[in-house]
Short mmCIF file of C-alpha atoms (C1' of nucleotides) in Angstrom, two decimals:
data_model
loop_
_atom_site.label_atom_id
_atom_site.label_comp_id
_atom_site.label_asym_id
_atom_site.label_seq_id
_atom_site.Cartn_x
_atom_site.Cartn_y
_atom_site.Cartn_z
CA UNK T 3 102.26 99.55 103.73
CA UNK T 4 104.96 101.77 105.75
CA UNK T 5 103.07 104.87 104.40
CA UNK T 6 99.29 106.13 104.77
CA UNK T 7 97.42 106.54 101.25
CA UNK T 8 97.29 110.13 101.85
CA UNK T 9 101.28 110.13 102.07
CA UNK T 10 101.31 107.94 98.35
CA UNK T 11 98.82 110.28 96.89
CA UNK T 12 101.20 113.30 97.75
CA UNK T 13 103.64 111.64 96.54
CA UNK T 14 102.21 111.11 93.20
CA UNK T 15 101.14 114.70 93.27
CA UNK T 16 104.53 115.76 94.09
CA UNK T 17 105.66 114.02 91.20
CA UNK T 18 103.62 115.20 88.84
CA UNK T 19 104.10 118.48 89.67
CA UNK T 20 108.14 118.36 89.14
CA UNK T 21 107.75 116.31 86.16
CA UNK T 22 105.67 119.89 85.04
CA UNK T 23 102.56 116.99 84.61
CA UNK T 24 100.59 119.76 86.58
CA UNK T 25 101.90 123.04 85.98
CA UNK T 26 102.23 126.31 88.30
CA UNK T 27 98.59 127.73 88.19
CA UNK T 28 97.00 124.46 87.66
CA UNK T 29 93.94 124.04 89.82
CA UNK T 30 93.83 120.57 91.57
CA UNK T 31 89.95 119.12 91.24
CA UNK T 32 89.09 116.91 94.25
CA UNK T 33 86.71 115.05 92.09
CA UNK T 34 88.82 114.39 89.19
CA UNK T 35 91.84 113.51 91.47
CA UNK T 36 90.72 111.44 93.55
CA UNK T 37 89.22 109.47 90.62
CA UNK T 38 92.28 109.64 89.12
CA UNK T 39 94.36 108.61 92.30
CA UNK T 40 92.02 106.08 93.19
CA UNK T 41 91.66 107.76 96.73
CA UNK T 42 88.76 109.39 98.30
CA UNK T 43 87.93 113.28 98.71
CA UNK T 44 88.79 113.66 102.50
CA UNK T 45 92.36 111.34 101.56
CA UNK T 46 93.08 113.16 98.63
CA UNK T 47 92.40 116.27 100.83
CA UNK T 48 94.80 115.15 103.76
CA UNK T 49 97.63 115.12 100.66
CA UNK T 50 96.90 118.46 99.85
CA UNK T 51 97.72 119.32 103.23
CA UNK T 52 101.28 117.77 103.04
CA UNK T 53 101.49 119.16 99.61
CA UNK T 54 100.53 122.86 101.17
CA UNK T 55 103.48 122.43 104.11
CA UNK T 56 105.60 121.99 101.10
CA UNK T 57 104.67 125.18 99.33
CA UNK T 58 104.39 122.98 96.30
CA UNK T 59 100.56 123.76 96.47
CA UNK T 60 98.08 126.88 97.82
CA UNK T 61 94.91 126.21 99.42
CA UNK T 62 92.49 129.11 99.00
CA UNK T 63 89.34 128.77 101.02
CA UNK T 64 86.18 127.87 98.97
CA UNK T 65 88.15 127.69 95.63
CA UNK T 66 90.04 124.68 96.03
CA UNK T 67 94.18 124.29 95.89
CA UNK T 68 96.20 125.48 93.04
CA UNK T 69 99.71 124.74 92.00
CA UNK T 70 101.92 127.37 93.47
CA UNK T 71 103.20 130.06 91.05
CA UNK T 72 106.34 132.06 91.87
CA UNK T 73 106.53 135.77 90.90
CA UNK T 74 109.54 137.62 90.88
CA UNK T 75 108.92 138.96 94.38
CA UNK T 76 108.93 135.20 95.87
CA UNK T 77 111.62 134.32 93.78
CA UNK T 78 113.92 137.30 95.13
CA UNK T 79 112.67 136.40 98.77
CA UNK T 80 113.44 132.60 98.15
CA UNK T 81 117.40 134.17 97.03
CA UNK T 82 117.20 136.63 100.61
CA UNK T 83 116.80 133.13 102.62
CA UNK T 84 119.12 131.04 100.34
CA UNK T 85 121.86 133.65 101.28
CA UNK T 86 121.05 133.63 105.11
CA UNK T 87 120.74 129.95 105.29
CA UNK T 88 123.90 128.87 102.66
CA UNK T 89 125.69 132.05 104.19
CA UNK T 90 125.32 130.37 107.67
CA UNK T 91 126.88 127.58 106.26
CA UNK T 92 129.78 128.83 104.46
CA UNK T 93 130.40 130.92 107.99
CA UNK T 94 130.50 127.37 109.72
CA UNK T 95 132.46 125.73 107.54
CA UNK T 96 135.92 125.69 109.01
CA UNK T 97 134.66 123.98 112.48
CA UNK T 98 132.09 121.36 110.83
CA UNK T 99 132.68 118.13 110.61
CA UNK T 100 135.24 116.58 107.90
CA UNK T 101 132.14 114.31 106.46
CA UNK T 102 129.81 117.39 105.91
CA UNK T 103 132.90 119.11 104.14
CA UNK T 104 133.42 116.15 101.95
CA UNK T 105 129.62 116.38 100.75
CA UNK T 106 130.28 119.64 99.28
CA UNK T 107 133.63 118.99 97.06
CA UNK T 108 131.42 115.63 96.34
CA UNK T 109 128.62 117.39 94.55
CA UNK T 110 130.78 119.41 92.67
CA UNK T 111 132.81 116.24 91.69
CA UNK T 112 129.11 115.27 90.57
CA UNK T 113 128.36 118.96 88.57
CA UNK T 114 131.37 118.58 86.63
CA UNK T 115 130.68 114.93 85.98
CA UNK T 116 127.20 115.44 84.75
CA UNK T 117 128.25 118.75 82.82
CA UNK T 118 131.15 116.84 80.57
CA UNK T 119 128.46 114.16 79.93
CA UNK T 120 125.81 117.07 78.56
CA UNK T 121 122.93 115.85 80.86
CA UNK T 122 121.93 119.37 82.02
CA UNK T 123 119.51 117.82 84.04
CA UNK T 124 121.69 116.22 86.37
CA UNK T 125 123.55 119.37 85.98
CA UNK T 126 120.97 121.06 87.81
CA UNK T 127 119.91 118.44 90.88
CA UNK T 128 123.64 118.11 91.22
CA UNK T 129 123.88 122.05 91.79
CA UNK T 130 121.31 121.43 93.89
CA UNK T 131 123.00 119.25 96.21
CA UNK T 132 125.90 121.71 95.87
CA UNK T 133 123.49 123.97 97.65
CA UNK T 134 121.75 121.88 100.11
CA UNK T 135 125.53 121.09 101.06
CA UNK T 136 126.44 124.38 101.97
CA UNK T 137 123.60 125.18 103.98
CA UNK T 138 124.37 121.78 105.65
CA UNK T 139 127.69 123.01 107.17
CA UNK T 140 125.29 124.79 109.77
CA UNK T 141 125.01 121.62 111.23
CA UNK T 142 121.58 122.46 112.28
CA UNK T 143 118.14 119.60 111.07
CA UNK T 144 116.26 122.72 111.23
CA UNK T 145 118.39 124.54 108.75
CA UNK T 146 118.59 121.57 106.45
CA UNK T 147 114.72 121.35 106.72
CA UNK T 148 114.09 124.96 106.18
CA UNK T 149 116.96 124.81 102.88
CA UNK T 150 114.82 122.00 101.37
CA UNK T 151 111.81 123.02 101.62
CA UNK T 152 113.27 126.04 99.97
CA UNK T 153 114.68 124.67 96.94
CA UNK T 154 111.35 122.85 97.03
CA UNK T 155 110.33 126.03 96.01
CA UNK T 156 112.88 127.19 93.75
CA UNK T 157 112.05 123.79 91.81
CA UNK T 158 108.73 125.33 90.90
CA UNK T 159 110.07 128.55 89.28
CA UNK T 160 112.82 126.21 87.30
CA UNK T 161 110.12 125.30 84.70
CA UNK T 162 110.20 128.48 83.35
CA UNK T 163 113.64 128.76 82.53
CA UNK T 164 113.94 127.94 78.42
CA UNK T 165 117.26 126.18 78.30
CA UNK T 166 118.97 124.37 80.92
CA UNK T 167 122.25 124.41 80.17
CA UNK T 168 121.97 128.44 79.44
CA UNK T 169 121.11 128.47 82.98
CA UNK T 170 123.62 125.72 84.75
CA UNK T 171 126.27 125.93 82.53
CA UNK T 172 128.13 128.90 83.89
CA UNK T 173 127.21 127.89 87.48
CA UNK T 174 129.49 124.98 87.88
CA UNK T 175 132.74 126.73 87.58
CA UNK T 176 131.55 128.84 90.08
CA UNK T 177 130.55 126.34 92.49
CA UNK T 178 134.00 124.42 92.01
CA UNK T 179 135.92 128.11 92.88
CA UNK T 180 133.43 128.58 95.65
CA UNK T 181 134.65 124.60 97.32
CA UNK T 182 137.82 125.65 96.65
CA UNK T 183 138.17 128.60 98.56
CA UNK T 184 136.25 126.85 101.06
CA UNK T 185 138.98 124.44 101.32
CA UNK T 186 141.39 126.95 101.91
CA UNK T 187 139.90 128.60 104.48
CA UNK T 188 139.13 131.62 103.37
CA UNK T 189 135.91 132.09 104.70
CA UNK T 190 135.64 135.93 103.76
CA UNK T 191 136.17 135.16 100.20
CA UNK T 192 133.88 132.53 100.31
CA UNK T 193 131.37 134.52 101.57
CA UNK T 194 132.08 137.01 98.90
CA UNK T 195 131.70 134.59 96.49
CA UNK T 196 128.39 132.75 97.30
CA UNK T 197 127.13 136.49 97.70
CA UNK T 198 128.26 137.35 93.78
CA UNK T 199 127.13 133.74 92.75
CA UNK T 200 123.51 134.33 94.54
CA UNK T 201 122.91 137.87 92.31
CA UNK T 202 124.06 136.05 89.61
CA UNK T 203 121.44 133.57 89.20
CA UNK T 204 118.53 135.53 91.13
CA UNK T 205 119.38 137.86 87.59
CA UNK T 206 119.22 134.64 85.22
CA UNK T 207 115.76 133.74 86.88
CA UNK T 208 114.14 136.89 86.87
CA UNK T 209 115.14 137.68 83.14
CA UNK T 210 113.59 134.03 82.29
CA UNK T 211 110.29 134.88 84.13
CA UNK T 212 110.33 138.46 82.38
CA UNK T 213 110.83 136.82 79.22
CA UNK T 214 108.47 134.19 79.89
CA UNK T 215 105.50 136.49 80.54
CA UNK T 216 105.65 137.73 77.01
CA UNK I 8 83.08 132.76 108.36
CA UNK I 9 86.65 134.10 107.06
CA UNK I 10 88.02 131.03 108.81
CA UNK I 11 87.34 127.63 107.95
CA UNK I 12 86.00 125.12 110.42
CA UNK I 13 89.28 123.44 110.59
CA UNK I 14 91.34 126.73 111.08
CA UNK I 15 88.81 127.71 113.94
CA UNK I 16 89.24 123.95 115.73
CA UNK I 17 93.15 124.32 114.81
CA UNK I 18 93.32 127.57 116.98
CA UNK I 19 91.29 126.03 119.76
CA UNK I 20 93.76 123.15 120.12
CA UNK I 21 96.62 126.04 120.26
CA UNK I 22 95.64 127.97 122.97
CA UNK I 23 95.35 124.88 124.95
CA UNK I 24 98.47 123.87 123.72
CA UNK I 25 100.01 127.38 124.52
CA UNK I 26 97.76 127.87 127.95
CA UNK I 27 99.30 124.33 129.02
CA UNK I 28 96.11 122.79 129.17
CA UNK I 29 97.41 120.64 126.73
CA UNK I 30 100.94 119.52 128.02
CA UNK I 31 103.65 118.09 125.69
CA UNK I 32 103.44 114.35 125.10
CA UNK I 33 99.42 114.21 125.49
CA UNK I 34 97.75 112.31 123.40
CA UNK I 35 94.86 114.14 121.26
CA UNK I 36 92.34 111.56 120.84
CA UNK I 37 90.33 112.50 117.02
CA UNK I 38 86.62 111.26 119.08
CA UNK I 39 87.61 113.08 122.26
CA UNK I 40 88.77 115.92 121.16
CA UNK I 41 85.79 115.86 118.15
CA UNK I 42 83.41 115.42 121.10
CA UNK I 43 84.69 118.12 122.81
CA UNK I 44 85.26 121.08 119.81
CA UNK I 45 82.20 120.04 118.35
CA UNK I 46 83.77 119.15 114.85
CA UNK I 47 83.84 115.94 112.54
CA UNK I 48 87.07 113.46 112.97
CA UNK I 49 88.06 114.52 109.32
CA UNK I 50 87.84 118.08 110.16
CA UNK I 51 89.45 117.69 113.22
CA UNK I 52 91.90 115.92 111.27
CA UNK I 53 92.28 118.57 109.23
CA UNK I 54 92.86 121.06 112.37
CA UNK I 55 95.67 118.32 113.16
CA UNK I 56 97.69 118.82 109.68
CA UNK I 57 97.73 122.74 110.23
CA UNK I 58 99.41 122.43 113.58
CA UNK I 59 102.07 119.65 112.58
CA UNK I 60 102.89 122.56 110.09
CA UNK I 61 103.71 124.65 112.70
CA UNK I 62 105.49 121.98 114.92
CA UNK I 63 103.13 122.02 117.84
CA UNK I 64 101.55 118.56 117.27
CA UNK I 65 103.63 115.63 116.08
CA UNK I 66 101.93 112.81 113.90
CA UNK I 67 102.64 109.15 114.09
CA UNK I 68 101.10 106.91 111.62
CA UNK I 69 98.02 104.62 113.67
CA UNK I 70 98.80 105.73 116.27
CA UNK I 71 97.43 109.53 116.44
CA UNK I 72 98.64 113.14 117.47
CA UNK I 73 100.56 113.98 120.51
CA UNK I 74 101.77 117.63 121.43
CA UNK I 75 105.40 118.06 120.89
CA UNK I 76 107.65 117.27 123.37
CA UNK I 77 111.15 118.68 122.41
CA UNK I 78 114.10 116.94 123.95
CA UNK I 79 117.23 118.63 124.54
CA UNK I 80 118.92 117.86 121.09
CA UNK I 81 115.86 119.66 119.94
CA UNK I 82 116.13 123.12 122.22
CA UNK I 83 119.72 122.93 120.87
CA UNK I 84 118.76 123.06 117.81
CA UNK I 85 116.12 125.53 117.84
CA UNK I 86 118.94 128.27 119.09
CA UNK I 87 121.57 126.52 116.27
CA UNK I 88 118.43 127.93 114.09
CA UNK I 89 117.61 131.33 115.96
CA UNK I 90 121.69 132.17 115.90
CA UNK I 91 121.02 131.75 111.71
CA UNK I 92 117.76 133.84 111.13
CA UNK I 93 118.59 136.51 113.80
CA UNK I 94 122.20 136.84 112.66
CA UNK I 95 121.30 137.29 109.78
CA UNK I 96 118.94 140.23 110.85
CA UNK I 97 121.65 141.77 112.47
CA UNK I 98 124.24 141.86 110.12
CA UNK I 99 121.65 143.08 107.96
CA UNK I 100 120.78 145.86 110.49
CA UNK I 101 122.56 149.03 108.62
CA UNK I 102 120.48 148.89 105.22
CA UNK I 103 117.32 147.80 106.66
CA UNK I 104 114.79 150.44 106.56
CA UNK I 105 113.40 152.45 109.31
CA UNK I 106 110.07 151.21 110.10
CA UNK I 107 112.06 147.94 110.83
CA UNK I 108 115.08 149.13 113.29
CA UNK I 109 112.20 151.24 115.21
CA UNK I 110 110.47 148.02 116.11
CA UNK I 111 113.30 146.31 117.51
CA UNK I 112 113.82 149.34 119.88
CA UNK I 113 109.72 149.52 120.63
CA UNK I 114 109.97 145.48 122.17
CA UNK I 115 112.87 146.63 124.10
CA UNK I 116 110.67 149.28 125.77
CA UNK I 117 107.67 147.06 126.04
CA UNK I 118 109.90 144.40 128.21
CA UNK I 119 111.45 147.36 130.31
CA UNK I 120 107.92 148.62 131.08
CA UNK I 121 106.66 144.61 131.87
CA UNK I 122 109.18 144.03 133.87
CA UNK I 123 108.88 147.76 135.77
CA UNK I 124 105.69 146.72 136.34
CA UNK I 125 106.59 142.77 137.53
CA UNK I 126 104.33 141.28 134.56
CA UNK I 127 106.68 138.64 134.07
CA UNK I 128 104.94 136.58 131.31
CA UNK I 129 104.53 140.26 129.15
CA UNK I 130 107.77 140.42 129.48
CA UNK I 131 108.51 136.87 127.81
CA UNK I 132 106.01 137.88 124.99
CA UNK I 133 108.09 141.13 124.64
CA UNK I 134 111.48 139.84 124.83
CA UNK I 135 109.70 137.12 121.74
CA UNK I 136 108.71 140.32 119.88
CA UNK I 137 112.09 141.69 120.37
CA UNK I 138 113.86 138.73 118.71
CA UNK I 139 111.20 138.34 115.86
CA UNK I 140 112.39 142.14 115.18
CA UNK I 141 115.48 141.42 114.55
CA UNK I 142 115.35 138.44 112.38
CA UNK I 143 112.62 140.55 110.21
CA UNK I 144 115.54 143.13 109.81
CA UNK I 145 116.83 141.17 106.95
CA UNK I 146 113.81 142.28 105.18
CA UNK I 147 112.74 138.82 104.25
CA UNK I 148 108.94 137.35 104.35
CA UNK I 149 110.56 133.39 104.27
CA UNK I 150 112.80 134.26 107.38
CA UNK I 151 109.57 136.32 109.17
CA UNK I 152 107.83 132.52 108.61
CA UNK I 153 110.48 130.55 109.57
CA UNK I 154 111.53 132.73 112.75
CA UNK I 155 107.77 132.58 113.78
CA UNK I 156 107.58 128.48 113.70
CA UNK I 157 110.84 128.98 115.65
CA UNK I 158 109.60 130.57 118.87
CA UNK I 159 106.21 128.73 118.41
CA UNK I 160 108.17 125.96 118.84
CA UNK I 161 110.22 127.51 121.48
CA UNK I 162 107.30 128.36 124.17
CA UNK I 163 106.56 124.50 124.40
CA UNK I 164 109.53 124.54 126.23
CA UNK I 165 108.79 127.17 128.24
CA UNK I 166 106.50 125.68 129.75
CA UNK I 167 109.18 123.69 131.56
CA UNK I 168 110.34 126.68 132.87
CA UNK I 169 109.60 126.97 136.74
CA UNK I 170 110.04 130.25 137.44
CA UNK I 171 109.53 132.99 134.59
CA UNK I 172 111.11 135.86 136.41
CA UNK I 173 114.37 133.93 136.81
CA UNK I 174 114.34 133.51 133.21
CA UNK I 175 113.50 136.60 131.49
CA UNK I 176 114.91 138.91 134.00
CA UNK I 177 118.34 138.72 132.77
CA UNK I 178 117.95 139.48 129.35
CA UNK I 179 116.06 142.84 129.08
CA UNK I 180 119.20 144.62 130.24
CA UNK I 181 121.18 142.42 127.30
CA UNK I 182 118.22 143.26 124.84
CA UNK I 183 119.00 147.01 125.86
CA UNK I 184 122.54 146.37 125.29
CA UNK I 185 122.07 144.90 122.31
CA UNK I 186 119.23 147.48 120.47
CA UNK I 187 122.05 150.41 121.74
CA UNK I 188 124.94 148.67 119.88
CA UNK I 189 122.49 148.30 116.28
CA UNK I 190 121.63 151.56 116.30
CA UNK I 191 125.18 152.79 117.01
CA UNK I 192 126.22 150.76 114.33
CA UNK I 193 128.34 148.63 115.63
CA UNK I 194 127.80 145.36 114.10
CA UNK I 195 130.46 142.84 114.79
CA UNK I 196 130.10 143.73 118.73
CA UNK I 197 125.88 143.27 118.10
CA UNK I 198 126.44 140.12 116.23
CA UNK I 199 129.02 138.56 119.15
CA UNK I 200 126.26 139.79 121.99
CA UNK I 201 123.95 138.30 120.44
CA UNK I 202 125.62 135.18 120.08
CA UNK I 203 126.39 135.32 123.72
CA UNK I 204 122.95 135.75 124.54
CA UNK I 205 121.92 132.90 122.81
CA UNK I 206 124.45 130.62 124.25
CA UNK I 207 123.31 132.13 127.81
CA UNK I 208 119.95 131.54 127.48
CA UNK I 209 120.11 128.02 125.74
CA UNK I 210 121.93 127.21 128.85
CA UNK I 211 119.18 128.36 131.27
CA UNK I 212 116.86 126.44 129.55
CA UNK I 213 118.96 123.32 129.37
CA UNK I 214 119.41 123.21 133.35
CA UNK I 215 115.83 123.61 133.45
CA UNK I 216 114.85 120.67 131.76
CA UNK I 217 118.01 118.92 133.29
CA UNK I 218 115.73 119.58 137.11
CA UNK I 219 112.31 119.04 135.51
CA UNK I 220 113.68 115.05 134.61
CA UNK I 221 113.76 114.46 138.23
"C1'" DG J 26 108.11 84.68 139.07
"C1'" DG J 27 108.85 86.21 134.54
"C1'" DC J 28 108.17 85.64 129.72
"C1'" DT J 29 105.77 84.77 125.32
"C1'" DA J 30 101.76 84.03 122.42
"C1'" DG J 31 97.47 85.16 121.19
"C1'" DG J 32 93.24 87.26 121.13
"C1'" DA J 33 89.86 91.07 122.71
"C1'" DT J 34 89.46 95.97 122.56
"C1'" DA J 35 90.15 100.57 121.32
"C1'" DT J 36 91.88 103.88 118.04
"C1'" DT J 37 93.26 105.47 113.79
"C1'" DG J 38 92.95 105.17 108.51
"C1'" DT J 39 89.94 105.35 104.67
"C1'" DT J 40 85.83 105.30 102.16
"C1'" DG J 41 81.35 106.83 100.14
"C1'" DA J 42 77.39 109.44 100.33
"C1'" DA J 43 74.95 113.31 101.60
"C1'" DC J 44 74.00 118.10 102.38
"C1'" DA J 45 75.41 123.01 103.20
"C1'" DA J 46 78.05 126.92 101.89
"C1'" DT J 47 80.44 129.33 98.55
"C1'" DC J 48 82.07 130.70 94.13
"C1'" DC J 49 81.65 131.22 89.08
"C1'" DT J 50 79.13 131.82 84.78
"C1'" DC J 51 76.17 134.04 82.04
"C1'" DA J 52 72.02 135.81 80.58
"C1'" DA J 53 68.49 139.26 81.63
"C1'" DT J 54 67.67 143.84 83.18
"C1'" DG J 55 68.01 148.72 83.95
"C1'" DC B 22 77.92 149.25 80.09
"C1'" DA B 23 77.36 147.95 84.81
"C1'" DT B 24 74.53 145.28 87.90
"C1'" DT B 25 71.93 141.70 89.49
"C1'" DG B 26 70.25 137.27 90.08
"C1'" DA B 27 69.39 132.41 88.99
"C1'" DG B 28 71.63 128.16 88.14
"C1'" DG B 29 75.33 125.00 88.16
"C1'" DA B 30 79.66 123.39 89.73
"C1'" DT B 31 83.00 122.85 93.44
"C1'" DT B 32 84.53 122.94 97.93
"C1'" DG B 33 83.48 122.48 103.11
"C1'" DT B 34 81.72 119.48 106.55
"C1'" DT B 35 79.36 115.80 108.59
"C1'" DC B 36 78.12 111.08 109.35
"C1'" DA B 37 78.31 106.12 109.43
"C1'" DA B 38 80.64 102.21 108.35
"C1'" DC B 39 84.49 99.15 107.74
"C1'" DA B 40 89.53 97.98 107.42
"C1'" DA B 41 94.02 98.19 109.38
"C1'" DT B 42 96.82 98.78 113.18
"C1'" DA B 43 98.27 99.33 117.93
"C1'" DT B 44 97.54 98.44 122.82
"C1'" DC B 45 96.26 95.81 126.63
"C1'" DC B 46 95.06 91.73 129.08
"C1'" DT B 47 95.05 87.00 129.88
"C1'" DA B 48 96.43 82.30 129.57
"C1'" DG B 49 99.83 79.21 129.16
"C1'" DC B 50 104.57 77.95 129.37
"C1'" DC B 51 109.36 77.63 131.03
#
DNA sequence: GGCTAGGATATTGTTGAACAATCCTCAATG
DNA sequence: CATTGAGGATTGTTCAACAATATCCTAGCC
């Protein structure tokens, strides 16, 4: 047993809410829970804790924790960070280290991969990686902590988007021009580019959610 | 009772933590400490989780919660991090709006007037204020959160500091310098004093903990 | 003397039950 | 229709107990 029972519970919990098991909104009953869990109130409370330092969950006082929902104002502040962390990386990129480099031409290798094969889904945690690549190039645990943490987040507002592919398919293009002028070293274009691709998808998302609320 | 029990023994703990009371690397014993604030274990537990969030309190699995020491890798880091969020602010400087550019100037004249008036440790909390002003100039509530567990972080070093006049003195002229350079708009010569400043304080408090390991 | 094994001790991890405090629902009232 | 208040459900907190784990000390060995 290398973890506690509250970490296993979160886990489960964390699970269940990327499956979209427990959807934004959902209220999380202690009771029911921790029956269904097999873990006691206070453990099952210790989870939501972990859960909470996640943002995957919101703890209001006296009404018990909910499954976080995005709105389009979180959503355009989760794009503001994205473009200060992933812009600190693109900025770094021509002095950090070859094997960092290599991570981001990998996960595009991966995007294309996954996008030829018409599994949308891997489409998406491949952009993903794409992402949490870029923001990597910092060369900085705190910014790699911070970037997951925020896609964490971005996860959440994902399960409103109707059709995957709609919503990845363009992207991957993109990302492979955005390695490649990386590669070349032009780091003003790059910039320019992650910038343009940001705007772009903060627009897809919103749309979604605006459609979504109909 | 806005506050829960938890968030009331959680703030307890940090003003120790933050008075020094509490030094990095104690140990917080759960019955001790229960004893003492007058709270359950599982509360205090509770109180624990909320300051792990914020990086003050580290938790190792059976074996309790110990206040953070940070190591040098870590301090390194930490600026690494602060060079991110408040570059960011600054290059964001021009389009931010008002309210936001007038506070950075406002902690400049708090630390002038601290220091006038030899009140050393205002002028640390100032010269704090000043840099949380500039990373909120990129106008983004995720960056406000993250600078924030950044300098919380930060002071545990601090406390390492012997003398706080040697330390802060320097940099309310370069704050000055720096605030006169945003608001004439100059932003590539803000964003390379800033970076300067970093790297010159990072250093200070490098050779500081280099003398406190002996 | 120094090292290892093993057990006593202290601390954390987890549970279940109990009660207090708070929120929500909904019907009765004006 | 708005308000109020009783009742029920849920969270907040405590307590006591036991299990699991780490730490410390001692005895025995080389």
């Amino acid at each position: 047993m290398a973890l506690s029972t509250a970490q296993r519970a979160a886990t489960a919990l964390r699970d269940r809410i990327q499956a979209g098991v427990l959807p934004p909104g959902s209220r999380l009953s202690e009771e029911a829970l921790g029956r269904d869990l097999g873990v006691s109130r206070n453990t099952l409370r210790e989870a939501f804790r972990l859960l909470a330092h996640e943002s995957l969950v919101e703890h209001r006082l006296n009404r018990g924790v909910f499954v976080r929902v995005l709105d389009a104002d979180d959503v355009r502040d989760v794009y503001r960070m994205r473009a200060v962390l992933e812009g600190a990386g693109v900025r770094a990129a021509a002095g950090a280290p070859p094997a960092l480099r290599a991570a981001v031409g990998a996960a595009v290798d991966e995007a294309e991969r996954a996008a030829a094969a018409g599994d949308w889904r891997e489409v998406g945690s491949a952009d993903l990686r794409f992402h949490r690549a870029l923001a990597a190039l910092a060369g900085s645990a705190r910014v790699d902590a911070a970037m997951d943490r925020l896609l964490a987040e971005l996860r959440l507002a994902f399960h409103t988007m109707p059709s995957p592919r709609r919503f990845h398919e363009p992207f991957v293009a993109r990302n492979r021009t955005l390695a490649g002028l990386l590669d070349g070293g032009d780091a003003a274009a790059a910039e320019a580019e992650l910038a343009d691709y940001l705007r772009h998808a903060l627009r897809l998302i919103l749309d979604a959610m605006r459609e979504a609320d109909r």
